[in-house]
Structures are given as structure tokens and as C-alpha cells.
PDB file of C-alpha atoms in Angstrom:
ATOM      1  CA  MET A   1      83.403  96.569  49.702  1.00 85.00           C
ATOM      2  CA  ASN A   2      83.547  96.134  53.160  1.00 87.00           C
ATOM      3  CA  ARG A   3      82.579  92.545  54.807  1.00 84.00           C
ATOM      4  CA  ASN A   4      78.987  93.044  55.439  1.00 91.00           C
ATOM      5  CA  PHE A   5      77.761  94.746  52.559  1.00 94.00           C
ATOM      6  CA  ALA A   6      76.069  92.646  50.334  1.00 94.00           C
ATOM      7  CA  ARG A   7      73.213  92.486  54.239  1.00 94.00           C
ATOM      8  CA  ARG A   8      73.325  96.355  54.259  1.00 94.00           C
ATOM      9  CA  ALA A   9      72.331  96.001  50.135  1.00 95.00           C
ATOM     10  CA  ALA A  10      69.867  93.756  50.457  1.00 95.00           C
ATOM     11  CA  ALA A  11      67.906  95.498  53.332  1.00 96.00           C
ATOM     12  CA  ALA A  12      67.828  98.327  51.298  1.00 96.00           C
ATOM     13  CA  ILE A  13      66.194  96.712  49.292  1.00 97.00           C
ATOM     14  CA  ARG A  14      63.237  94.726  51.636  1.00 96.00           C
ATOM     15  CA  SER A  15      63.046  98.483  53.093  1.00 96.00           C
ATOM     16  CA  VAL A  16      61.756  99.409  49.576  1.00 96.00           C
ATOM     17  CA  PRO A  17      58.689  96.789  48.574  1.00 94.00           C
ATOM     18  CA  LEU A  18      56.970  97.521  45.155  1.00 95.00           C
ATOM     19  CA  ARG A  19      53.224  97.644  44.828  1.00 94.00           C
ATOM     20  CA  THR A  20      51.656  95.442  42.221  1.00 94.00           C
ATOM     21  CA  GLY A  21      51.943  98.141  38.383  1.00 92.00           C
ATOM     22  CA  GLU A  22      55.687  98.969  39.700  1.00 95.00           C
ATOM     23  CA  LYS A  23      58.186  97.393  37.174  1.00 96.00           C
ATOM     24  CA  PRO A  24      61.084  99.687  37.144  1.00 96.00           C
ATOM     25  CA  SER A  25      63.187  98.541  34.211  1.00 97.00           C
ATOM     26  CA  VAL A  26      65.392 102.260  33.946  1.00 98.00           C
ATOM     27  CA  GLY A  27      66.782 104.288  37.150  1.00 98.00           C
ATOM     28  CA  VAL A  28      68.075 107.228  37.372  1.00 97.00           C
ATOM     29  CA  ILE A  29      70.255 108.799  39.725  1.00 96.00           C
ATOM     30  CA  LEU A  30      69.374 112.530  38.681  1.00 94.00           C
ATOM     31  CA  GLY A  31      72.959 114.935  39.137  1.00 88.00           C
ATOM     32  CA  SER A  32      73.312 118.725  41.070  1.00 80.00           C
ATOM     33  CA  GLY A  33      70.607 120.490  39.974  1.00 79.00           C
ATOM     34  CA  LEU A  34      67.879 118.438  38.657  1.00 79.00           C
ATOM     35  CA  GLY A  35      66.219 117.723  42.221  1.00 76.00           C
ATOM     36  CA  PRO A  36      62.808 119.659  39.939  1.00 82.00           C
ATOM     37  CA  PHE A  37      62.732 116.339  36.853  1.00 85.00           C
ATOM     38  CA  LEU A  38      61.543 114.754  40.182  1.00 86.00           C
ATOM     39  CA  ASP A  39      58.405 117.593  40.579  1.00 86.00           C
ATOM     40  CA  SER A  40      57.265 116.331  36.687  1.00 88.00           C
ATOM     41  CA  PHE A  41      57.660 112.848  36.810  1.00 91.00           C
ATOM     42  CA  ALA A  42      54.499 111.109  38.236  1.00 90.00           C
ATOM     43  CA  GLY A  43      55.148 107.541  40.951  1.00 92.00           C
ATOM     44  CA  ARG A  44      54.606 107.196  44.494  1.00 94.00           C
ATOM     45  CA  THR A  45      57.340 108.969  46.783  1.00 95.00           C
ATOM     46  CA  VAL A  46      59.792 107.437  49.146  1.00 95.00           C
ATOM     47  CA  PRO A  47      62.324 110.024  51.593  1.00 94.00           C
ATOM     48  CA  TYR A  48      65.744 108.475  51.074  1.00 94.00           C
ATOM     49  CA  ARG A  49      65.597 108.649  54.988  1.00 93.00           C
ATOM     50  CA  ARG A  50      62.539 105.067  55.517  1.00 95.00           C
ATOM     51  CA  ILE A  51      65.387 103.137  53.309  1.00 95.00           C
ATOM     52  CA  ARG A  52      67.318 101.228  56.035  1.00 94.00           C
ATOM     53  CA  GLY A  53      70.768 102.451  55.966  1.00 91.00           C
ATOM     54  CA  PHE A  54      70.845 104.893  53.293  1.00 91.00           C
ATOM     55  CA  PRO A  55      72.305 108.389  54.213  1.00 86.00           C
ATOM     56  CA  GLN A  56      70.712 111.821  53.922  1.00 79.00           C
ATOM     57  CA  PRO A  57      72.095 113.408  51.209  1.00 76.00           C
ATOM     58  CA  THR A  58      74.402 116.920  52.454  1.00 71.00           C
ATOM     59  CA  VAL A  59      74.911 118.595  49.031  1.00 71.00           C
ATOM     60  CA  GLU A  60      72.049 121.586  48.421  1.00 67.00           C
ATOM     61  CA  GLY A  61      69.788 120.304  44.980  1.00 59.00           C
ATOM     62  CA  HIS A  62      70.253 115.936  46.228  1.00 59.00           C
ATOM     63  CA  GLN A  63      66.798 116.179  47.797  1.00 78.00           C
ATOM     64  CA  GLY A  64      67.196 112.448  49.386  1.00 88.00           C
ATOM     65  CA  LEU A  65      64.368 110.920  47.707  1.00 92.00           C
ATOM     66  CA  LEU A  66      63.304 107.788  45.776  1.00 94.00           C
ATOM     67  CA  LYS A  67      60.298 107.906  43.096  1.00 95.00           C
ATOM     68  CA  ILE A  68      59.005 104.874  41.991  1.00 97.00           C
ATOM     69  CA  GLY A  69      56.851 104.454  38.356  1.00 96.00           C
ATOM     70  CA  THR A  70      55.236 101.883  36.913  1.00 95.00           C
ATOM     71  CA  ARG A  71      58.446 101.155  34.490  1.00 96.00           C
ATOM     72  CA  ALA A  72      60.438 104.320  35.656  1.00 97.00           C
ATOM     73  CA  VAL A  73      62.465 105.263  39.572  1.00 97.00           C
ATOM     74  CA  VAL A  74      64.724 108.103  39.893  1.00 96.00           C
ATOM     75  CA  ALA A  75      67.011 108.797  42.687  1.00 95.00           C
ATOM     76  CA  GLY A  76      66.958 112.376  44.041  1.00 91.00           C
ATOM     77  CA  GLY A  77      69.720 112.360  44.947  1.00 86.00           C
ATOM     78  CA  ARG A  78      73.073 110.739  45.227  1.00 90.00           C
ATOM     79  CA  PHE A  79      75.982 110.657  47.960  1.00 92.00           C
ATOM     80  CA  HIS A  80      79.552 112.009  47.113  1.00 94.00           C
ATOM     81  CA  TYR A  81      82.742 110.496  48.131  1.00 96.00           C
ATOM     82  CA  TYR A  82      83.555 114.361  49.297  1.00 95.00           C
ATOM     83  CA  GLU A  83      80.693 114.506  51.733  1.00 93.00           C
ATOM     84  CA  GLY A  84      82.806 111.847  54.042  1.00 94.00           C
ATOM     85  CA  TRP A  85      80.707 109.263  52.904  1.00 93.00           C
ATOM     86  CA  SER A  86      82.512 105.590  52.195  1.00 95.00           C
ATOM     87  CA  MET A  87      82.305 104.037  48.722  1.00 97.00           C
ATOM     88  CA  ASP A  88      80.185 102.197  49.666  1.00 96.00           C
ATOM     89  CA  GLU A  89      77.881 104.520  50.673  1.00 95.00           C
ATOM     90  CA  VAL A  90      78.289 106.040  47.719  1.00 96.00           C
ATOM     91  CA  VAL A  91      76.887 102.855  45.424  1.00 97.00           C
ATOM     92  CA  LEU A  92      74.576 101.167  47.752  1.00 97.00           C
ATOM     93  CA  PRO A  93      71.767 103.210  45.485  1.00 97.00           C
ATOM     94  CA  VAL A  94      72.638 101.360  42.650  1.00 98.00           C
ATOM     95  CA  PHE A  95      72.626  98.344  43.981  1.00 97.00           C
ATOM     96  CA  LEU A  96      69.123  99.208  45.490  1.00 97.00           C
ATOM     97  CA  LEU A  97      68.019  99.990  42.034  1.00 98.00           C
ATOM     98  CA  HIS A  98      69.986  96.575  40.762  1.00 98.00           C
ATOM     99  CA  GLY A  99      67.540  94.718  43.394  1.00 97.00           C
ATOM    100  CA  LEU A 100      64.524  96.974  42.285  1.00 97.00           C
ATOM    101  CA  GLY A 101      64.960  95.115  39.151  1.00 97.00           C
ATOM    102  CA  VAL A 102      66.212  98.500  37.188  1.00 98.00           C
ATOM    103  CA  ARG A 103      68.897  96.661  34.886  1.00 98.00           C
ATOM    104  CA  THR A 104      69.391 100.427  32.354  1.00 98.00           C
ATOM    105  CA  LEU A 105      70.723 102.899  34.574  1.00 98.00           C
ATOM    106  CA  VAL A 106      70.385 106.711  33.438  1.00 98.00           C
ATOM    107  CA  LEU A 107      73.844 108.746  35.254  1.00 98.00           C
ATOM    108  CA  THR A 108      73.692 112.566  35.167  1.00 97.00           C
ATOM    109  CA  ASN A 109      75.903 115.040  37.224  1.00 96.00           C
ATOM    110  CA  ALA A 110      77.357 118.729  36.810  1.00 95.00           C
ATOM    111  CA  ALA A 111      80.076 118.659  34.966  1.00 97.00           C
ATOM    112  CA  GLY A 112      83.479 121.522  33.811  1.00 98.00           C
ATOM    113  CA  GLY A 113      84.285 121.544  30.429  1.00 98.00           C
ATOM    114  CA  ILE A 114      87.477 120.570  29.143  1.00 98.00           C
ATOM    115  CA  ASN A 115      86.569 120.382  25.571  1.00 98.00           C
ATOM    116  CA  ARG A 116      86.844 123.858  23.587  1.00 97.00           C
ATOM    117  CA  THR A 117      84.207 123.150  21.613  1.00 97.00           C
ATOM    118  CA  TYR A 118      81.669 122.787  24.614  1.00 97.00           C
ATOM    119  CA  ARG A 119      79.558 125.718  26.437  1.00 96.00           C
ATOM    120  CA  ALA A 120      77.844 126.085  29.500  1.00 95.00           C
ATOM    121  CA  GLY A 121      74.767 125.187  29.102  1.00 94.00           C
ATOM    122  CA  ASP A 122      75.531 121.955  26.583  1.00 96.00           C
ATOM    123  CA  LEU A 123      74.462 118.765  27.268  1.00 96.00           C
ATOM    124  CA  VAL A 124      77.681 115.787  26.183  1.00 98.00           C
ATOM    125  CA  LEU A 125      77.250 112.322  26.262  1.00 98.00           C
ATOM    126  CA  ILE A 126      79.617 110.225  28.065  1.00 98.00           C
ATOM    127  CA  ARG A 127      80.993 107.719  25.844  1.00 98.00           C
ATOM    128  CA  ASP A 128      84.984 106.961  28.910  1.00 98.00           C
ATOM    129  CA  HIS A 129      85.610 107.577  32.154  1.00 98.00           C
ATOM    130  CA  ILE A 130      89.064 108.289  33.908  1.00 98.00           C
ATOM    131  CA  ASN A 131      88.797 107.507  37.914  1.00 98.00           C
ATOM    132  CA  LEU A 132      90.614 110.045  39.876  1.00 98.00           C
ATOM    133  CA  MET A 133      89.114 109.910  42.843  1.00 98.00           C
ATOM    134  CA  GLY A 134      92.091 107.867  44.277  1.00 96.00           C
ATOM    135  CA  ALA A 135      89.477 105.385  45.445  1.00 97.00           C
ATOM    136  CA  HIS A 136      87.395 102.044  44.257  1.00 97.00           C
ATOM    137  CA  PRO A 137      84.293 100.870  44.887  1.00 97.00           C
ATOM    138  CA  LEU A 138      84.707  96.940  44.523  1.00 97.00           C
ATOM    139  CA  ARG A 139      87.779  97.370  46.412  1.00 96.00           C
ATOM    140  CA  GLY A 140      87.309  94.581  49.564  1.00 95.00           C
ATOM    141  CA  PRO A 141      85.600  91.028  49.972  1.00 94.00           C
ATOM    142  CA  ASN A 142      83.120  90.332  46.605  1.00 95.00           C
ATOM    143  CA  PRO A 143      80.604  88.955  47.491  1.00 90.00           C
ATOM    144  CA  LYS A 144      78.407  86.340  45.804  1.00 89.00           C
ATOM    145  CA  GLY A 145      76.017  86.558  43.218  1.00 88.00           C
ATOM    146  CA  PHE A 146      76.921  90.265  42.225  1.00 93.00           C
ATOM    147  CA  GLY A 147      79.532  90.614  39.919  1.00 96.00           C
ATOM    148  CA  PRO A 148      82.765  88.956  38.959  1.00 96.00           C
ATOM    149  CA  ARG A 149      86.780  89.477  40.753  1.00 96.00           C
ATOM    150  CA  PHE A 150      87.565  91.322  38.129  1.00 97.00           C
ATOM    151  CA  PRO A 151      84.490  93.402  36.094  1.00 97.00           C
ATOM    152  CA  ASP A 152      85.204  94.228  32.463  1.00 96.00           C
ATOM    153  CA  MET A 153      84.689  98.310  32.466  1.00 97.00           C
ATOM    154  CA  SER A 154      85.742  98.300  28.002  1.00 96.00           C
ATOM    155  CA  ARG A 155      82.148  99.112  27.135  1.00 94.00           C
ATOM    156  CA  THR A 156      80.367 100.639  30.599  1.00 97.00           C
ATOM    157  CA  TRP A 157      78.922 103.005  28.672  1.00 98.00           C
ATOM    158  CA  ASP A 158      76.388 101.782  26.233  1.00 98.00           C
ATOM    159  CA  PRO A 159      76.751 103.655  23.148  1.00 97.00           C
ATOM    160  CA  SER A 160      72.928 102.126  21.364  1.00 97.00           C
ATOM    161  CA  LEU A 161      71.492 103.932  24.659  1.00 98.00           C
ATOM    162  CA  ARG A 162      73.664 107.196  23.172  1.00 98.00           C
ATOM    163  CA  GLY A 163      71.965 106.734  20.611  1.00 96.00           C
ATOM    164  CA  ILE A 164      68.237 106.526  21.766  1.00 97.00           C
ATOM    165  CA  ALA A 165      69.041 109.430  23.498  1.00 97.00           C
ATOM    166  CA  ARG A 166      70.249 111.617  20.753  1.00 96.00           C
ATOM    167  CA  GLU A 167      66.883 110.487  18.745  1.00 96.00           C
ATOM    168  CA  ALA A 168      65.653 111.484  21.992  1.00 95.00           C
ATOM    169  CA  ALA A 169      66.756 115.350  21.732  1.00 94.00           C
ATOM    170  CA  GLY A 170      66.536 115.124  18.185  1.00 93.00           C
ATOM    171  CA  THR A 171      70.423 117.297  18.163  1.00 90.00           C
ATOM    172  CA  GLU A 172      73.711 115.496  17.511  1.00 91.00           C
ATOM    173  CA  LEU A 173      74.677 116.337  20.992  1.00 95.00           C
ATOM    174  CA  PRO A 174      78.372 115.485  21.346  1.00 97.00           C
ATOM    175  CA  GLU A 175      80.586 112.818  23.626  1.00 97.00           C
ATOM    176  CA  GLY A 176      83.678 113.007  26.107  1.00 98.00           C
ATOM    177  CA  VAL A 177      85.207 111.008  28.664  1.00 98.00           C
ATOM    178  CA  TYR A 178      84.728 112.093  32.376  1.00 98.00           C
ATOM    179  CA  ALA A 179      87.075 112.318  34.224  1.00 98.00           C
ATOM    180  CA  ALA A 180      86.818 111.812  38.219  1.00 98.00           C
ATOM    181  CA  PHE A 181      88.289 113.675  40.915  1.00 98.00           C
ATOM    182  CA  SER A 182      87.584 113.083  43.821  1.00 97.00           C
ATOM    183  CA  GLY A 183      86.999 116.739  45.662  1.00 94.00           C
ATOM    184  CA  PRO A 184      85.299 118.712  47.132  1.00 96.00           C
ATOM    185  CA  SER A 185      88.065 121.774  46.437  1.00 96.00           C
ATOM    186  CA  TYR A 186      87.684 122.459  42.418  1.00 96.00           C
ATOM    187  CA  GLU A 187      90.665 121.459  40.655  1.00 97.00           C
ATOM    188  CA  THR A 188      93.771 123.405  39.440  1.00 97.00           C
ATOM    189  CA  PRO A 189      94.029 124.578  36.199  1.00 98.00           C
ATOM    190  CA  ALA A 190      97.181 122.010  36.941  1.00 98.00           C
ATOM    191  CA  GLU A 191      95.314 118.764  37.104  1.00 98.00           C
ATOM    192  CA  VAL A 192      92.481 120.075  34.797  1.00 98.00           C
ATOM    193  CA  ARG A 193      96.259 120.747  32.443  1.00 98.00           C
ATOM    194  CA  MET A 194      96.907 116.648  33.818  1.00 98.00           C
ATOM    195  CA  ALA A 195      93.693 115.635  33.014  1.00 98.00           C
ATOM    196  CA  GLU A 196      93.306 117.093  29.342  1.00 98.00           C
ATOM    197  CA  ARG A 197      96.646 115.243  28.337  1.00 98.00           C
ATOM    198  CA  MET A 198      94.866 112.119  30.112  1.00 98.00           C
ATOM    199  CA  GLY A 199      91.795 112.628  26.623  1.00 98.00           C
ATOM    200  CA  ALA A 200      89.334 113.867  29.004  1.00 98.00           C
ATOM    201  CA  ASP A 201      87.066 116.246  27.821  1.00 98.00           C
ATOM    202  CA  LEU A 202      84.291 116.912  31.019  1.00 98.00           C
ATOM    203  CA  VAL A 203      85.663 117.049  35.318  1.00 98.00           C
ATOM    204  CA  GLY A 204      83.785 116.576  37.994  1.00 98.00           C
ATOM    205  CA  MET A 205      83.963 114.651  41.525  1.00 97.00           C
ATOM    206  CA  SER A 206      80.342 112.024  40.746  1.00 97.00           C
ATOM    207  CA  THR A 207      79.342 109.090  38.886  1.00 98.00           C
ATOM    208  CA  VAL A 208      82.226 106.912  37.582  1.00 98.00           C
ATOM    209  CA  PRO A 209      81.441 105.009  40.863  1.00 98.00           C
ATOM    210  CA  GLU A 210      78.787 104.536  40.288  1.00 98.00           C
ATOM    211  CA  ALA A 211      79.597 103.229  36.748  1.00 98.00           C
ATOM    212  CA  ILE A 212      81.674 100.723  37.596  1.00 98.00           C
ATOM    213  CA  VAL A 213      79.034  99.418  40.593  1.00 98.00           C
ATOM    214  CA  ALA A 214      76.421  98.628  37.581  1.00 98.00           C
ATOM    215  CA  ALA A 215      78.855  97.626  34.969  1.00 98.00           C
ATOM    216  CA  TYR A 216      79.473  95.410  37.707  1.00 98.00           C
ATOM    217  CA  LEU A 217      76.263  94.632  37.787  1.00 98.00           C
ATOM    218  CA  GLY A 218      75.238  93.808  34.303  1.00 97.00           C
ATOM    219  CA  MET A 219      73.674  96.806  33.751  1.00 98.00           C
ATOM    220  CA  ARG A 220      73.333  98.825  31.238  1.00 98.00           C
ATOM    221  CA  VAL A 221      74.667 102.350  31.728  1.00 98.00           C
ATOM    222  CA  LEU A 222      74.110 106.104  29.777  1.00 98.00           C
ATOM    223  CA  GLY A 223      75.335 109.306  31.169  1.00 98.00           C
ATOM    224  CA  ILE A 224      74.353 112.474  30.939  1.00 97.00           C
ATOM    225  CA  SER A 225      77.013 115.321  32.148  1.00 97.00           C
ATOM    226  CA  CYS A 226      75.042 119.756  32.242  1.00 96.00           C
ATOM    227  CA  VAL A 227      78.197 121.573  31.449  1.00 97.00           C
ATOM    228  CA  THR A 228      77.667 123.903  33.708  1.00 95.00           C
ATOM    229  CA  ASN A 229      81.137 126.368  32.967  1.00 96.00           C
ATOM    230  CA  MET A 230      84.262 126.048  31.612  1.00 96.00           C
ATOM    231  CA  ALA A 231      87.118 123.869  33.902  1.00 96.00           C
ATOM    232  CA  ALA A 232      89.920 126.233  35.750  1.00 96.00           C
ATOM    233  CA  GLY A 233      92.575 127.156  33.091  1.00 94.00           C
ATOM    234  CA  ILE A 234      90.787 126.636  29.778  1.00 92.00           C
TER     235      ILE A 234
END
């Protein structure tokens, strides 16, 4: 994090004051293709352009809207490292949600399947991750009042939340390890084989920086990947 990041996060939080009756404890960050979920979620809409310090998403399907309900808040659009944003910008929405009171974070994404038991269209619960992006969102000064200098990542993905997800789905959703590359090119077959040998079941270009920061801030995290295709060479 850059030296001015704490001030930047605080400014973003101040620019979205909560109204009477809004006490969000659950936050959702929508991945590619999931923007229409916003239409079914009741709440107050805040365009990203009204949030101080927020950039505008450049990827199709990421609307750039925040929707605040009584108990939950949904971010319709994320910032990807491959778009050219800094890691500070990539994870700024997580700090905003935390500042609004969110302590349980649901991260969603579209991913390539490495595990050969997966099929396109499957929903997979993330149980662990591998950071292959070549960057880390906590690099730099550690502002006071956020989290520890060396946060533990051993329980980043909350197993009890995965149980709740299965109960809500009414079916046995598979679990997997998500490997994050920086993008924007898709992974080569050799890179996919490397990730597979490292223990990855899924591959994508997001989610891991946000999960790291959420764990750093003491939030509980649930990750859900939608397998859109099998990864190169599978």
C-alpha cells in the first residue's frame, strides 16, 4: 500500500454515508457476467463515480455500481490488475466495504477449470488460493489501525461459510484451489500444467488480492467460482 492509502480509503468511506436503516454486515463483489444480479437486489444505488478515489471499471459486464441494502451491500464491478490499476485500486472496494460495516465478504468470479471433474457451468467453492500474479496488495507501509504486518493466511476461506453456501444451494458444491495470474492473456497450456502440479483446480485473474486484504482486515470470506470453460490444454 502506498503511504497515502489510509487517507484515500477514509475519503472513499466518507463519501458513502449510510442512511437510517442501512447496517450492512455482508458484502458481495460480483465477478464477470454477474452484473445482472444487481437488478434483483433491493437497495440504494451509488455509482462508482460518486465514490471519492474510485476508478471506473473498463471491462464489459462490470457496471461500476454499488448497491446498499439494509443488511448487505453489493459491488457491481471490480478493478482488475490487468486493466492497469495499481493494487491499491484493486483492493480499495474491500476497504470501503469494511468501512461500511461489512465483516463477511462474498467474492465471485468467472474461472477456467483445471480439475478434470469440473464442467463448464459448475459453481465451485474456493477453499484456498495460490497467488501467481507477481504482486501483493499489502506490499508497502502498513497503516495503523488496519491489520497486522504479517497476516495469517491459513484460514482465509471460511469453511463454515462454505457449509452455508451448500445448504443454500441444496446440493453438494465442489471445492477447489484458485490460482490467480495477472493477465490479461489467458494462460498457456504449460502454465496450466504448472498450476495443476502446484495443486490448483481453478485459474483466473482476480479475487486473490481482495481475499488477502479481507483476511488482513479480519473479515470472513466465501469465494464462488463459475467455471466458464476448461483451461488451456485440459
